[in-house]
Amino acid sequence: MSTRTARACFGAWILVLTGVYYALPGAHLYTWAALGYSCAAMVLVGVRLNQPERKAPWYLISAALACFTTGDTWYNLVLALGDQPDFPGFADLFYLLVYPLLTAGLLMFIRARAGGGTNRGALLDALVPTVGLGLLAWVYWIAPFTRSDELSLLEKLVSIGYPLGDVLVLAMILRMLTGAGRRGGAVTTIGIAMVGLLISDIFYGQSQLSSAWALGGPVDLGWIVFYGLMGYVALQPSMRALTVPAGQESLDMGRHRIFWLAAAALIAPAVLALEYAQGAEIEIARGGVVDAPVIAAAAAVMFLLVLGRVAGLALAQRQAGARERALRQASATLFAATTVEDVGISVQHAAARLMPADQPYHLELVPHVFPGDPEYTIVLMPAEDLPHGGAGGFSHALYGIQPLPSGGYGVMIVGGPQNVLQAVRPSFEALGAQVTVVLERIALTAEVSKRDTEAYFRTLIQSAADVILIVEADGTIRYASPSAGALFDHTDPTGHPFADLFTEDSLETLREVMARIGRCAGDLDGIDLAAHRDGRRVEIECDLRDLREDPTVRGLVITLRDVTERRRLEDDLTHQAFHDSLTGLANRVLFKNRLEQAFSVAVRDGATLGVLFVDLDDFKEVNDTLGHAVGDQLLLTVAQRISAVIGAGSTAARMGGDEFAVLVEQSDSADAAEDLAALLLAALAQPIEVTGPDGTVHQVSGAASIGVATSRDAENATELLRHSDLALYLAKGLGKGSWQRYQTDLHNAMVQRLEMRTALHEAIEDEQFVLQFQPIVELVDKRLTGVEALVRWQHPTRGLLGPYHFVEAAEESGAIVGIGTWVLREALRQFGQWRAENPSMTLRYVSVNVSARQFRNLDFADVVRQALADTGARPEWLLLEITESLVLRDADKVLAELKALRAMGVRIAIDDFGTGYSSLSYLRQMPVDVLKLDKSFIDDILHSRQQHALVDTIVTLAHNLDLAVVAEGIEEPGQHAALDTMGCDYGQGYLFAKPLWPADIPAMAVAPAEQQAVVTV
């Protein structure tokens, strides 16, 4: 909701409640409570909507409104119950709390607007009317309570507390009005609200004295104004200015301020005159002018305050005069300077005169800081924000940029106390302006001394590559340098109108330039024009100097240069900087820029913005098998299909590699992004024809996974892009070739996955992995023949973790390579230890699983060879288990690796046979020794005739190919018997043993006779 809508709704609400309050007296208890509490709540709403720099003062104001309303509600509740409220009572406690809360909040505003400093003049200007109005409050409001015989001491103290609180709040408001910054907006609104509070409090106090108070009268309007305006001002955007420094407060006194100070100073004499006019009878009845001491004290205080204000003005005048004298002395020194070094010394002397004698300061001059054309300025800034140099340990400094005759710009830094810098800033601005004039004079003198003869100028112009023209006031060219012929079709433009040299689309620019010259706009630089030369367009940059008043020129001096190549190069560089060189789509930089702009517009319009993150599935395989040139063809075709699907309303970008992103135009819902994701999946799923380096045509897949996110789930553009990336991660994890929308739990899952990746690398370094071994037995006699090494993670906090918890993350992060190498070496080391302890054991080999990522390392065969050498293990002890998918991809490379391993004597097994591609041709071609049947084949062989026949066929085929068969997952005796009958050689599963620790294996690996002896014993 916008603040304008909120203010309109709140204003209507207050008007309705006010009408109901006066129309229905019986409902005062409820309408007044609703009015007050809603205003207190609206202050909090305003803080939430406008986000001021400091929220504490607004919270105090809301608390004050809540206390005021609570007191009123209690008061009205007692009346509604038919009783008369006590005085002082419970409600007065809340009433009196209002004033310190309001005072504290307003004091915070004053401190914030003053930037943490103080302004003695503004404080005195506020105190004078405060004392005067406080005198009125005493005479006509507070004193009657003190003289009342009908009130107890406590009643008098509570009665006096109200006007004293009002005077305190009045002092704060007057201080805000006399401070720096604009008087309108939030400050004025708060002032009006406080006036309403004061007026109602005054009338309420008078009615209390006369026992004439009645609920629901016109006096309540002042409190309603107070409530409503305090809530309304919190909803105004200008409320943020109340907690922002308002700059340096002026010490000057305007006519309006002098008038009000004079009026306030006359309050005491006016009260005395009024006392006298009331007559002697009242004085006699009171025992004299009883308020005379108070009136005299107030008059004395106001007199002293006015004297203090006048003294402050006199001091400020003396300081300004001293700075003016110092500036005149500095000017005399400056104008005598002939070099830049002399100017620097003069500035140092001038700074010493301008700064107060009793105040330390820091001066630093930094020449040749940066090139460019910034405007001269002097700004007061914190020391940590200085772009160059330092403030000498001070918290603030004056920072000024100054042009130098040698080119570039220098910097002047003056560090010192903040209040001193505020006072001397105008003097340093004047000093800087004088330095500019002196430096320009030095530069001009140097230039004139260089150009001492007319021949020098003529030679310079004749040799210049830029075209120099002198144009009359009517636009006719009076002079053209020789280079003009090369720029304008080899013709001399002298005597022709200047406008005739350029194309029609440049005439409007020329008219604007001449109009500005007519208005005495001064020199003009960087004017872009165009002309024709040899039938082609030429881009021209033009600089213009108005020297019509110079008696030696009396015309416009125009410099022209050909910038065609420079413009073309700039355009090319700009396009390359923001577009992908292969596909022509926007790149990551341009996409993020457009996304940020579109996000801001979507937030403003309340629309939904979508982002699709597209990643090609299996693109690496295309690059690895067919080459990068084919991969580039695939990327180019994918980019063309994406552009065709999204149309002109959305933006597509290549983010890098095979990643693309799509910015979906605004809509009212998330359906547009999801529908577009579905269309993209369908378009990219169509096969793509590419041509290999040898001219062979291949069909490859452009299928992709897409992550979808919308602006409804993100706080900013960066978060929106990150959400789409997380959604893509989910789509990849669910099987690829699909789109998924961002879910809020994705972020937590990603954080956990990243933590897991980091912990895995630490686990490798800290040796947190351990091995268990599952026995592999001969099915004929259940003799232990081999063991399969199974890795476990001894996590420091989560305990022993199986592969299910970490293998997938290890594959993604690459940690699986390190883990696999450790498993290989540890398994061989443990097996060698068993064999050394009992050479006659039946255990013949250890089986180790190899991941696809680990196997594809170029040096895997060397890793195995080194592990065998380091552990002293024999190659025939090792059986490496690989998957079917690894065998079928990069067949030539895999075949070479397997042959190298077989040449060492290492045996190879196909793990989980039958769950992958199940291609039979590789069984004949590849050097494979063992087939391991997956558990899913074994589970149903006792109940499914087809499954039984399939397993029997696989066992027969393996035997015909001289392959051994290991059945995994045997859990029932019937499965054991059926496999043994089929002729299956080996088996493993819970029927024989669960995974065991290394110490448990030797007892199962003894020969039958030894085993019987162990049993007998």
PDB file of N, CA and C in Angstrom, residues 82 397 739 741 785 817 899 942:
ATOM      1  N   GLY A  82     -21.232   4.615  35.739  1.00  0.00           N
ATOM      2  CA  GLY A  82     -22.067   5.420  36.637  1.00  0.00           C
ATOM      3  C   GLY A  82     -21.326   6.017  37.798  1.00  0.00           C
ATOM      4  N   ALA A 397      35.859  16.722   7.287  1.00  0.00           N
ATOM      5  CA  ALA A 397      36.801  17.540   6.521  1.00  0.00           C
ATOM      6  C   ALA A 397      36.056  18.252   5.409  1.00  0.00           C
ATOM      7  N   TRP A 739      10.859 -28.879 -15.888  1.00  0.00           N
ATOM      8  CA  TRP A 739      10.993 -27.583 -15.240  1.00  0.00           C
ATOM      9  C   TRP A 739      10.423 -27.676 -13.839  1.00  0.00           C
ATOM     10  N   ARG A 741       9.511 -25.131 -10.311  1.00  0.00           N
ATOM     11  CA  ARG A 741       9.390 -23.777  -9.764  1.00  0.00           C
ATOM     12  C   ARG A 741      10.049 -23.712  -8.401  1.00  0.00           C
ATOM     13  N   THR A 785      34.792 -66.546  -0.237  1.00  0.00           N
ATOM     14  CA  THR A 785      35.762 -66.407  -1.325  1.00  0.00           C
ATOM     15  C   THR A 785      36.285 -64.978  -1.440  1.00  0.00           C
ATOM     16  N   VAL A 817      36.441 -38.618  -5.935  1.00  0.00           N
ATOM     17  CA  VAL A 817      37.740 -39.074  -6.433  1.00  0.00           C
ATOM     18  C   VAL A 817      38.680 -39.342  -5.269  1.00  0.00           C
ATOM     19  N   LYS A 899      41.832 -52.509 -20.539  1.00  0.00           N
ATOM     20  CA  LYS A 899      42.926 -53.367 -20.989  1.00  0.00           C
ATOM     21  C   LYS A 899      44.193 -53.104 -20.194  1.00  0.00           C
ATOM     22  N   LEU A 942      11.589 -66.542  -6.833  1.00  0.00           N
ATOM     23  CA  LEU A 942      10.784 -67.618  -6.244  1.00  0.00           C
ATOM     24  C   LEU A 942       9.303 -67.463  -6.556  1.00  0.00           C
TER      25      LEU A 942
END
